[in-house]
Amino acid sequence: MNYFINFLTVLANATHLLAANNARLYLLLSAVGLVSGAALWFASNVFGQLFYKPYRLTWGQHCLCGVLAMMMTLCIPLFAASTYLKPSFEAIISVWRDQLSNDRTWQHEQFNRQYYAVKKQGHEDFSHSPPPEQGGKSMPLTHPETIVSTSKMTAEAALENFRQNFPLLAIIINTSADLSAEAVSKDVQAYFKEHPNGTYPHAQGIQLAAAQLYTQLAPQIIRLIWLTRIGITGFIVLNYLLCLLWIGLSALKQIRIHSAHFK
């Protein structure tokens, strides 16, 4: 179900961006889609008469043609909206990043996990930092190796959260690779260079994960646009072929019934 929701979310975002950035083009393409759908609806009716002149579409066939006409109305603007796939993906990543940064439950789970992982490393003094079960809400982060390891754990946990919530997007973007300790270390050093007396924030690890998602997305956009357009075209063509097949077989059946009646 998440895959289907992911798919609809991306397409809806892309269409919204097209409408917001070029409303005139969006309305024009919607009109073209509506006219095209109506023309194909009429053509479907004529198609049956090519086999059997008195043939008329059934109510079921009329309904299917109506649904296909609406799909055509939506898919033609969507074909153009695929140009906005990159900002659509980026918007989803941005919203996910902000929501996760404010998710206290997720952060509490990460603190519990990291507390014992850091304590096991033996680099920090935990004499004044009680465990989470005893109400502890902080842990010492003074050693560079500790800061890097906790940041890496946060970033990798964030990527895993993204995979769970956006499985289709995770496959498309290819989030299989974890962050390297070197990349995290560079970010930590850069942060403390700008904030020499500060504390490396927990949310920075989430930002690292989001940055990796943006980086992995960029080289795949052109391929995604083409795959989306091929998918839209194939979806429409396949559905119309099935509709015409149904109409053609129904018309041929009417011929056999009519022929049998006059034997």
GROMACS .gro file of N, CA and C in nm, residues 42-204:
model
  489
   42PHE      N    1  -1.564   0.872  -2.872
   42PHE     CA    2  -1.641   0.865  -2.996
   42PHE      C    3  -1.582   0.759  -3.089
   43ALA      N    4  -1.449   0.755  -3.098
   43ALA     CA    5  -1.383   0.658  -3.185
   43ALA      C    6  -1.411   0.515  -3.139
   44SER      N    7  -1.421   0.495  -3.008
   44SER     CA    8  -1.452   0.362  -2.956
   44SER      C    9  -1.590   0.316  -3.002
   45ASN      N   10  -1.684   0.411  -3.006
   45ASN     CA   11  -1.819   0.378  -3.051
   45ASN      C   12  -1.819   0.341  -3.200
   46VAL      N   13  -1.744   0.416  -3.277
   46VAL     CA   14  -1.734   0.390  -3.421
   46VAL      C   15  -1.660   0.259  -3.446
   47PHE      N   16  -1.562   0.228  -3.360
   47PHE     CA   17  -1.482   0.107  -3.377
   47PHE      C   18  -1.570  -0.018  -3.378
   48GLY      N   19  -1.668  -0.024  -3.289
   48GLY     CA   20  -1.757  -0.140  -3.286
   48GLY      C   21  -1.839  -0.153  -3.413
   49GLN      N   22  -1.874  -0.039  -3.472
   49GLN     CA   23  -1.956  -0.040  -3.593
   49GLN      C   24  -1.877  -0.084  -3.716
   50LEU      N   25  -1.745  -0.084  -3.704
   50LEU     CA   26  -1.664  -0.135  -3.815
   50LEU      C   27  -1.683  -0.285  -3.832
   51PHE      N   28  -1.715  -0.353  -3.724
   51PHE     CA   29  -1.739  -0.498  -3.728
   51PHE      C   30  -1.886  -0.530  -3.754
   52TYR      N   31  -1.972  -0.449  -3.693
   52TYR     CA   32  -2.117  -0.475  -3.704
   52TYR      C   33  -2.187  -0.339  -3.697
   53LYS      N   34  -2.239  -0.292  -3.813
   53LYS     CA   35  -2.288  -0.155  -3.824
   53LYS      C   36  -2.395  -0.118  -3.720
   54PRO      N   37  -2.489  -0.207  -3.687
   54PRO     CA   38  -2.590  -0.167  -3.587
   54PRO      C   39  -2.538  -0.169  -3.441
   55TYR      N   40  -2.411  -0.206  -3.422
   55TYR     CA   41  -2.361  -0.223  -3.285
   55TYR      C   42  -2.359  -0.091  -3.208
   56ARG      N   43  -2.402  -0.098  -3.083
   56ARG     CA   44  -2.398   0.016  -2.992
   56ARG      C   45  -2.327  -0.026  -2.862
   57LEU      N   46  -2.253   0.066  -2.806
   57LEU     CA   47  -2.181   0.035  -2.682
   57LEU      C   48  -2.278   0.001  -2.570
   58THR      N   49  -2.237  -0.094  -2.486
   58THR     CA   50  -2.316  -0.127  -2.367
   58THR      C   51  -2.291  -0.020  -2.260
   59TRP      N   52  -2.373  -0.024  -2.154
   59TRP     CA   53  -2.354   0.072  -2.046
   59TRP      C   54  -2.216   0.053  -1.980
   60GLY      N   55  -2.177  -0.071  -1.968
   60GLY     CA   56  -2.046  -0.098  -1.910
   60GLY      C   57  -1.934  -0.040  -1.994
   61GLN      N   58  -1.946  -0.053  -2.127
   61GLN     CA   59  -1.844   0.001  -2.217
   61GLN      C   60  -1.845   0.154  -2.217
   62HIS      N   61  -1.965   0.211  -2.207
   62HIS     CA   62  -1.975   0.357  -2.196
   62HIS      C   63  -1.905   0.406  -2.069
   63CYS      N   64  -1.927   0.335  -1.959
   63CYS     CA   65  -1.862   0.373  -1.831
   63CYS      C   66  -1.711   0.362  -1.842
   64LEU      N   67  -1.663   0.253  -1.902
   64LEU     CA   68  -1.519   0.235  -1.918
   64LEU      C   69  -1.460   0.346  -2.004
   65CYS      N   70  -1.527   0.379  -2.113
   65CYS     CA   71  -1.478   0.486  -2.200
   65CYS      C   72  -1.477   0.619  -2.126
   66GLY      N   73  -1.576   0.641  -2.040
   66GLY     CA   74  -1.579   0.763  -1.960
   66GLY      C   75  -1.462   0.769  -1.864
   67VAL      N   76  -1.432   0.655  -1.799
   67VAL     CA   77  -1.318   0.649  -1.707
   67VAL      C   78  -1.188   0.674  -1.783
   68LEU      N   79  -1.176   0.614  -1.901
   68LEU     CA   80  -1.055   0.633  -1.982
   68LEU      C   81  -1.041   0.779  -2.028
   69ALA      N   82  -1.155   0.843  -2.057
   69ALA     CA   83  -1.152   0.984  -2.097
   69ALA      C   84  -1.101   1.071  -1.981
   70MET      N   85  -1.145   1.040  -1.859
   70MET     CA   86  -1.097   1.114  -1.742
   70MET      C   87  -0.948   1.089  -1.719
   71MET      N   88  -0.906   0.963  -1.740
   71MET     CA   89  -0.764   0.931  -1.725
   71MET      C   90  -0.681   1.007  -1.827
   72MET      N   91  -0.731   1.020  -1.948
   72MET     CA   92  -0.660   1.096  -2.052
   72MET      C   93  -0.649   1.243  -2.012
   73THR      N   94  -0.757   1.296  -1.953
   73THR     CA   95  -0.757   1.435  -1.907
   73THR      C   96  -0.650   1.458  -1.802
   74LEU      N   97  -0.629   1.360  -1.715
   74LEU     CA   98  -0.529   1.372  -1.608
   74LEU      C   99  -0.387   1.343  -1.657
   75CYS      N  100  -0.376   1.246  -1.747
   75CYS     CA  101  -0.243   1.197  -1.785
   75CYS      C  102  -0.168   1.290  -1.880
   76ILE      N  103  -0.239   1.364  -1.962
   76ILE     CA  104  -0.168   1.455  -2.053
   76ILE      C  105  -0.097   1.567  -1.976
   77PRO      N  106  -0.163   1.633  -1.879
   77PRO     CA  107  -0.086   1.729  -1.797
   77PRO      C  108   0.024   1.661  -1.715
   78LEU      N  109  -0.004   1.539  -1.672
   78LEU     CA  110   0.094   1.467  -1.592
   78LEU      C  111   0.219   1.435  -1.674
   79PHE      N  112   0.201   1.410  -1.802
   79PHE     CA  113   0.315   1.385  -1.891
   79PHE      C  114   0.410   1.504  -1.889
   80ALA      N  115   0.353   1.625  -1.897
   80ALA     CA  116   0.436   1.747  -1.891
   80ALA      C  117   0.487   1.772  -1.751
   81ALA      N  118   0.406   1.736  -1.650
   81ALA     CA  119   0.444   1.761  -1.510
   81ALA      C  120   0.563   1.677  -1.466
   82SER      N  121   0.595   1.572  -1.541
   82SER     CA  122   0.709   1.488  -1.503
   82SER      C  123   0.839   1.568  -1.502
   83THR      N  124   0.840   1.683  -1.569
   83THR     CA  125   0.956   1.772  -1.564
   83THR      C  126   0.985   1.818  -1.421
   84TYR      N  127   0.879   1.819  -1.339
   84TYR     CA  128   0.892   1.867  -1.201
   84TYR      C  129   0.915   1.753  -1.101
   85LEU      N  130   0.960   1.640  -1.149
   85LEU     CA  131   0.984   1.529  -1.057
   85LEU      C  132   1.093   1.560  -0.954
   86LYS      N  133   1.197   1.628  -0.996
   86LYS     CA  134   1.307   1.659  -0.903
   86LYS      C  135   1.258   1.746  -0.786
   87PRO      N  136   1.195   1.862  -0.811
   87PRO     CA  137   1.145   1.939  -0.696
   87PRO      C  138   1.037   1.867  -0.618
   88SER      N  139   0.963   1.777  -0.685
   88SER     CA  140   0.861   1.699  -0.615
   88SER      C  141   0.926   1.605  -0.514
   89PHE      N  142   1.029   1.532  -0.558
   89PHE     CA  143   1.104   1.444  -0.468
   89PHE      C  144   1.168   1.525  -0.355
   90GLU      N  145   1.229   1.637  -0.392
   90GLU     CA  146   1.298   1.718  -0.292
   90GLU      C  147   1.202   1.772  -0.186
   91ALA      N  148   1.080   1.807  -0.228
   91ALA     CA  149   0.981   1.856  -0.132
   91ALA      C  150   0.942   1.746  -0.034
   92ILE      N  151   0.927   1.624  -0.085
   92ILE     CA  152   0.893   1.511   0.001
   92ILE      C  153   1.004   1.484   0.102
   93ILE      N  154   1.128   1.487   0.054
   93ILE     CA  155   1.243   1.466   0.143
   93ILE      C  156   1.249   1.576   0.249
   94SER      N  157   1.223   1.700   0.208
   94SER     CA  158   1.229   1.813   0.301
   94SER      C  159   1.123   1.800   0.410
   95VAL      N  160   1.002   1.764   0.372
   95VAL     CA  161   0.894   1.747   0.471
   95VAL      C  162   0.926   1.632   0.565
   96TRP      N  163   0.976   1.521   0.509
   96TRP     CA  164   1.015   1.407   0.593
   96TRP      C  165   1.123   1.447   0.693
   97ARG      N  166   1.225   1.519   0.646
   97ARG     CA  167   1.335   1.563   0.733
   97ARG      C  168   1.283   1.647   0.849
   98ASP      N  169   1.196   1.743   0.819
   98ASP     CA  170   1.145   1.832   0.924
   98ASP      C  171   1.057   1.757   1.023
   99GLN      N  172   0.975   1.665   0.972
   99GLN     CA  173   0.888   1.588   1.061
   99GLN      C  174   0.969   1.496   1.152
  100LEU      N  175   1.072   1.433   1.097
  100LEU     CA  176   1.155   1.343   1.177
  100LEU      C  177   1.234   1.422   1.281
  101SER      N  178   1.278   1.541   1.246
  101SER     CA  179   1.353   1.625   1.340
  101SER      C  180   1.268   1.664   1.460
  102ASN      N  181   1.135   1.665   1.442
  102ASN     CA  182   1.043   1.701   1.550
  102ASN      C  183   0.973   1.580   1.612
  103ASP      N  184   1.013   1.461   1.570
  103ASP     CA  185   0.951   1.339   1.622
  103ASP      C  186   1.020   1.299   1.753
  104ARG      N  187   0.960   1.335   1.865
  104ARG     CA  188   1.020   1.308   1.996
  104ARG      C  189   1.029   1.159   2.026
  105THR      N  190   0.930   1.083   1.983
  105THR     CA  191   0.931   0.938   2.008
  105THR      C  192   1.049   0.873   1.939
  106TRP      N  193   1.071   0.909   1.812
  106TRP     CA  194   1.184   0.853   1.736
  106TRP      C  195   1.315   0.894   1.799
  107GLN      N  196   1.327   1.019   1.840
  107GLN     CA  197   1.450   1.068   1.901
  107GLN      C  198   1.478   0.997   2.034
  108HIS      N  199   1.370   0.970   2.110
  108HIS     CA  200   1.387   0.898   2.237
  108HIS      C  201   1.440   0.757   2.212
  109GLU      N  202   1.388   0.691   2.109
  109GLU     CA  203   1.433   0.557   2.075
  109GLU      C  204   1.581   0.559   2.035
  110GLN      N  205   1.619   0.661   1.958
  110GLN     CA  206   1.759   0.672   1.917
  110GLN      C  207   1.852   0.701   2.035
  111PHE      N  208   1.804   0.783   2.128
  111PHE     CA  209   1.885   0.813   2.246
  111PHE      C  210   1.911   0.686   2.328
  112ASN      N  211   1.805   0.608   2.347
  112ASN     CA  212   1.820   0.482   2.423
  112ASN      C  213   1.921   0.390   2.357
  113ARG      N  214   1.913   0.380   2.225
  113ARG     CA  215   2.003   0.291   2.151
  113ARG      C  216   2.147   0.343   2.156
  114GLN      N  217   2.163   0.473   2.136
  114GLN     CA  218   2.296   0.531   2.131
  114GLN      C  219   2.362   0.539   2.269
  115TYR      N  220   2.282   0.553   2.373
  115TYR     CA  221   2.336   0.562   2.508
  115TYR      C  222   2.424   0.442   2.538
  116TYR      N  223   2.370   0.322   2.514
  116TYR     CA  224   2.444   0.201   2.546
  116TYR      C  225   2.556   0.174   2.445
  117ALA      N  226   2.537   0.218   2.320
  117ALA     CA  227   2.642   0.200   2.220
  117ALA      C  228   2.763   0.287   2.255
  118VAL      N  229   2.739   0.411   2.297
  118VAL     CA  230   2.848   0.501   2.336
  118VAL      C  231   2.915   0.453   2.464
  119LYS      N  232   2.833   0.408   2.557
  119LYS     CA  233   2.888   0.359   2.684
  119LYS      C  234   2.979   0.238   2.661
  120LYS      N  235   2.942   0.155   2.566
  120LYS     CA  236   3.020   0.035   2.536
  120LYS      C  237   3.155   0.071   2.474
  121GLN      N  238   3.161   0.184   2.404
  121GLN     CA  239   3.287   0.225   2.341
  121GLN      C  240   3.394   0.261   2.446
  122GLY      N  241   3.350   0.310   2.562
  122GLY     CA  242   3.442   0.339   2.671
  122GLY      C  243   3.522   0.467   2.661
  123HIS      N  244   3.478   0.559   2.572
  123HIS     CA  245   3.551   0.685   2.556
  123HIS      C  246   3.500   0.795   2.649
  124GLU      N  247   3.378   0.778   2.701
  124GLU     CA  248   3.315   0.885   2.778
  124GLU      C  249   3.295   0.845   2.925
  125ASP      N  250   3.283   0.946   3.010
  125ASP     CA  251   3.259   0.925   3.153
  125ASP      C  252   3.109   0.934   3.180
  126PHE      N  253   3.048   0.821   3.213
  126PHE     CA  254   2.903   0.813   3.234
  126PHE      C  255   2.865   0.820   3.383
  127SER      N  256   2.959   0.860   3.469
  127SER     CA  257   2.931   0.861   3.613
  127SER      C  258   2.821   0.960   3.650
  128HIS      N  259   2.801   1.063   3.569
  128HIS     CA  260   2.696   1.162   3.598
  128HIS      C  261   2.583   1.157   3.494
  129SER      N  262   2.576   1.046   3.421
  129SER     CA  263   2.472   1.032   3.318
  129SER      C  264   2.398   0.900   3.341
  130PRO      N  265   2.288   0.903   3.418
  130PRO     CA  266   2.211   0.782   3.445
  130PRO      C  267   2.148   0.726   3.318
  131PRO      N  268   2.120   0.596   3.315
  131PRO     CA  269   2.060   0.534   3.196
  131PRO      C  270   1.916   0.584   3.174
  132PRO      N  271   1.863   0.566   3.055
  132PRO     CA  272   1.727   0.613   3.023
  132PRO      C  273   1.620   0.556   3.116
  133GLU      N  274   1.639   0.429   3.161
  133GLU     CA  275   1.538   0.367   3.248
  133GLU      C  276   1.528   0.437   3.383
  134GLN      N  277   1.633   0.508   3.420
  134GLN     CA  278   1.635   0.580   3.548
  134GLN      C  279   1.609   0.730   3.529
  135GLY      N  280   1.557   0.764   3.414
  135GLY     CA  281   1.524   0.904   3.387
  135GLY      C  282   1.633   0.983   3.320
  136GLY      N  283   1.742   0.919   3.283
  136GLY     CA  284   1.851   0.990   3.216
  136GLY      C  285   1.809   1.042   3.080
  137LYS      N  286   1.843   1.168   3.052
  137LYS     CA  287   1.804   1.229   2.925
  137LYS      C  288   1.924   1.288   2.849
  138SER      N  289   2.043   1.260   2.898
  138SER     CA  290   2.162   1.311   2.830
  138SER      C  291   2.276   1.213   2.847
  139MET      N  292   2.374   1.225   2.761
  139MET     CA  293   2.494   1.143   2.770
  139MET      C  294   2.613   1.228   2.730
  140PRO      N  295   2.730   1.198   2.780
  140PRO     CA  296   2.848   1.278   2.748
  140PRO      C  297   2.893   1.257   2.604
  141LEU      N  298   2.913   1.367   2.535
  141LEU     CA  299   2.962   1.363   2.397
  141LEU      C  300   3.077   1.463   2.386
  142THR      N  301   3.193   1.422   2.430
  142THR     CA  302   3.310   1.510   2.431
  142THR      C  303   3.422   1.458   2.341
  143HIS      N  304   3.424   1.328   2.320
  143HIS     CA  305   3.532   1.267   2.241
  143HIS      C  306   3.494   1.273   2.092
  144PRO      N  307   3.586   1.312   2.005
  144PRO     CA  308   3.556   1.321   1.860
  144PRO      C  309   3.500   1.191   1.803
  145GLU      N  310   3.557   1.079   1.843
  145GLU     CA  311   3.510   0.950   1.791
  145GLU      C  312   3.366   0.924   1.833
  146THR      N  313   3.330   0.965   1.955
  146THR     CA  314   3.194   0.947   2.004
  146THR      C  315   3.096   1.032   1.924
  147ILE      N  316   3.134   1.156   1.900
  147ILE     CA  317   3.047   1.247   1.824
  147ILE      C  318   3.022   1.193   1.684
  148VAL      N  319   3.128   1.145   1.620
  148VAL     CA  320   3.115   1.091   1.484
  148VAL      C  321   3.028   0.966   1.483
  149SER      N  322   3.050   0.877   1.578
  149SER     CA  323   2.975   0.751   1.581
  149SER      C  324   2.826   0.775   1.607
  150THR      N  325   2.792   0.865   1.700
  150THR     CA  326   2.651   0.893   1.728
  150THR      C  327   2.584   0.962   1.610
  151SER      N  328   2.657   1.051   1.545
  151SER     CA  329   2.602   1.120   1.427
  151SER      C  330   2.576   1.020   1.315
  152LYS      N  331   2.670   0.927   1.298
  152LYS     CA  332   2.654   0.824   1.194
  152LYS      C  333   2.535   0.733   1.226
  153MET      N  334   2.520   0.698   1.353
  153MET     CA  335   2.406   0.615   1.393
  153MET      C  336   2.273   0.687   1.368
  154THR      N  337   2.269   0.817   1.399
  154THR     CA  338   2.147   0.895   1.375
  154THR      C  339   2.115   0.902   1.226
  155ALA      N  340   2.217   0.929   1.144
  155ALA     CA  341   2.198   0.941   0.999
  155ALA      C  342   2.150   0.808   0.939
  156GLU      N  343   2.211   0.698   0.980
  156GLU     CA  344   2.173   0.567   0.927
  156GLU      C  345   2.033   0.528   0.973
  157ALA      N  346   1.999   0.561   1.098
  157ALA     CA  347   1.864   0.534   1.147
  157ALA      C  348   1.762   0.618   1.071
  158ALA      N  349   1.800   0.742   1.037
  158ALA     CA  350   1.711   0.828   0.960
  158ALA      C  351   1.687   0.771   0.820
  159LEU      N  352   1.793   0.721   0.756
  159LEU     CA  353   1.779   0.658   0.625
  159LEU      C  354   1.688   0.536   0.631
  160GLU      N  355   1.702   0.459   0.738
  160GLU     CA  356   1.615   0.342   0.756
  160GLU      C  357   1.471   0.384   0.775
  161ASN      N  358   1.450   0.493   0.847
  161ASN     CA  359   1.315   0.547   0.865
  161ASN      C  360   1.255   0.589   0.731
  162PHE      N  361   1.337   0.649   0.646
  162PHE     CA  362   1.291   0.690   0.513
  162PHE      C  363   1.253   0.568   0.431
  163ARG      N  364   1.334   0.462   0.438
  163ARG     CA  365   1.305   0.340   0.363
  163ARG      C  366   1.172   0.278   0.407
  164GLN      N  367   1.144   0.284   0.535
  164GLN     CA  368   1.021   0.225   0.588
  164GLN      C  369   0.897   0.306   0.547
  165ASN      N  370   0.910   0.439   0.548
  165ASN     CA  371   0.796   0.524   0.520
  165ASN      C  372   0.777   0.554   0.372
  166PHE      N  373   0.885   0.547   0.296
  166PHE     CA  374   0.878   0.576   0.152
  166PHE      C  375   0.952   0.466   0.075
  167PRO      N  376   0.901   0.342   0.080
  167PRO     CA  377   0.974   0.231   0.017
  167PRO      C  378   0.995   0.247  -0.133
  168LEU      N  379   0.895   0.298  -0.204
  168LEU     CA  380   0.910   0.316  -0.348
  168LEU      C  381   1.014   0.423  -0.378
  169LEU      N  382   1.006   0.535  -0.308
  169LEU     CA  383   1.102   0.642  -0.329
  169LEU      C  384   1.243   0.597  -0.293
  170ALA      N  385   1.253   0.515  -0.188
  170ALA     CA  386   1.384   0.465  -0.146
  170ALA      C  387   1.447   0.379  -0.255
  171ILE      N  388   1.364   0.299  -0.322
  171ILE     CA  389   1.414   0.215  -0.432
  171ILE      C  390   1.456   0.302  -0.550
  172ILE      N  391   1.373   0.402  -0.581
  172ILE     CA  392   1.402   0.489  -0.694
  172ILE      C  393   1.530   0.568  -0.671
  173ILE      N  394   1.543   0.624  -0.550
  173ILE     CA  395   1.661   0.706  -0.519
  173ILE      C  396   1.783   0.620  -0.492
  174ASN      N  397   1.760   0.493  -0.455
  174ASN     CA  398   1.867   0.399  -0.421
  174ASN      C  399   1.935   0.440  -0.291
  175THR      N  400   1.865   0.413  -0.180
  175THR     CA  401   1.917   0.451  -0.048
  175THR      C  402   1.989   0.336   0.021
  176SER      N  403   2.034   0.239  -0.055
  176SER     CA  404   2.095   0.120   0.005
  176SER      C  405   2.228   0.153   0.074
  177ALA      N  406   2.298   0.253   0.022
  177ALA     CA  407   2.429   0.287   0.078
  177ALA      C  408   2.415   0.366   0.207
  178ASP      N  409   2.493   0.326   0.309
  178ASP     CA  410   2.495   0.401   0.435
  178ASP      C  411   2.600   0.511   0.426
  179LEU      N  412   2.591   0.606   0.518
  179LEU     CA  413   2.689   0.715   0.520
  179LEU      C  414   2.823   0.662   0.569
  180SER      N  415   2.929   0.711   0.508
  180SER     CA  416   3.063   0.672   0.553
  180SER      C  417   3.102   0.755   0.675
  181ALA      N  418   3.185   0.696   0.761
  181ALA     CA  419   3.233   0.768   0.879
  181ALA      C  420   3.312   0.891   0.837
  182GLU      N  421   3.378   0.885   0.722
  182GLU     CA  422   3.457   0.998   0.673
  182GLU      C  423   3.367   1.117   0.641
  183ALA      N  424   3.252   1.090   0.575
  183ALA     CA  425   3.159   1.197   0.542
  183ALA      C  426   3.103   1.261   0.667
  184VAL      N  427   3.070   1.177   0.767
  184VAL     CA  428   3.018   1.229   0.893
  184VAL      C  429   3.124   1.311   0.964
  185SER      N  430   3.247   1.259   0.965
  185SER     CA  431   3.358   1.328   1.031
  185SER      C  432   3.381   1.467   0.971
  186LYS      N  433   3.374   1.476   0.839
  186LYS     CA  434   3.391   1.605   0.772
  186LYS      C  435   3.282   1.703   0.813
  187ASP      N  436   3.158   1.650   0.823
  187ASP     CA  437   3.047   1.736   0.862
  187ASP      C  438   3.065   1.785   1.006
  188VAL      N  439   3.109   1.695   1.094
  188VAL     CA  440   3.132   1.732   1.234
  188VAL      C  441   3.239   1.841   1.244
  189GLN      N  442   3.348   1.822   1.170
  189GLN     CA  443   3.456   1.921   1.173
  189GLN      C  444   3.409   2.056   1.118
  190ALA      N  445   3.331   2.050   1.010
  190ALA     CA  446   3.281   2.174   0.951
  190ALA      C  447   3.186   2.245   1.047
  191TYR      N  448   3.105   2.167   1.118
  191TYR     CA  449   3.010   2.228   1.212
  191TYR      C  450   3.083   2.298   1.326
  192PHE      N  451   3.181   2.233   1.384
  192PHE     CA  452   3.252   2.292   1.498
  192PHE      C  453   3.345   2.407   1.455
  193LYS      N  454   3.378   2.409   1.327
  193LYS     CA  455   3.456   2.523   1.278
  193LYS      C  456   3.370   2.649   1.280
  194GLU      N  457   3.240   2.631   1.250
  194GLU     CA  458   3.147   2.744   1.253
  194GLU      C  459   3.091   2.770   1.392
  195HIS      N  460   3.083   2.665   1.475
  195HIS     CA  461   3.029   2.678   1.611
  195HIS      C  462   3.131   2.618   1.710
  196PRO      N  463   3.244   2.688   1.731
  196PRO     CA  464   3.353   2.632   1.814
  196PRO      C  465   3.313   2.600   1.957
  197ASN      N  466   3.218   2.672   2.011
  197ASN     CA  467   3.178   2.649   2.151
  197ASN      C  468   3.041   2.583   2.161
  198GLY      N  469   2.991   2.533   2.049
  198GLY     CA  470   2.857   2.475   2.049
  198GLY      C  471   2.857   2.326   2.074
  199THR      N  472   2.740   2.268   2.068
  199THR     CA  473   2.721   2.124   2.083
  199THR      C  474   2.662   2.069   1.953
  200TYR      N  475   2.723   1.965   1.902
  200TYR     CA  476   2.675   1.908   1.776
  200TYR      C  477   2.532   1.858   1.794
  201PRO      N  478   2.435   1.916   1.722
  201PRO     CA  479   2.294   1.884   1.746
  201PRO      C  480   2.253   1.748   1.691
  202HIS      N  481   2.155   1.689   1.756
  202HIS     CA  482   2.103   1.559   1.716
  202HIS      C  483   2.045   1.566   1.574
  203ALA      N  484   1.979   1.678   1.543
  203ALA     CA  485   1.913   1.692   1.413
  203ALA      C  486   2.012   1.699   1.298
  204GLN      N  487   2.139   1.723   1.327
  204GLN     CA  488   2.240   1.731   1.221
  204GLN      C  489   2.257   1.597   1.152
   0.00000   0.00000   0.00000
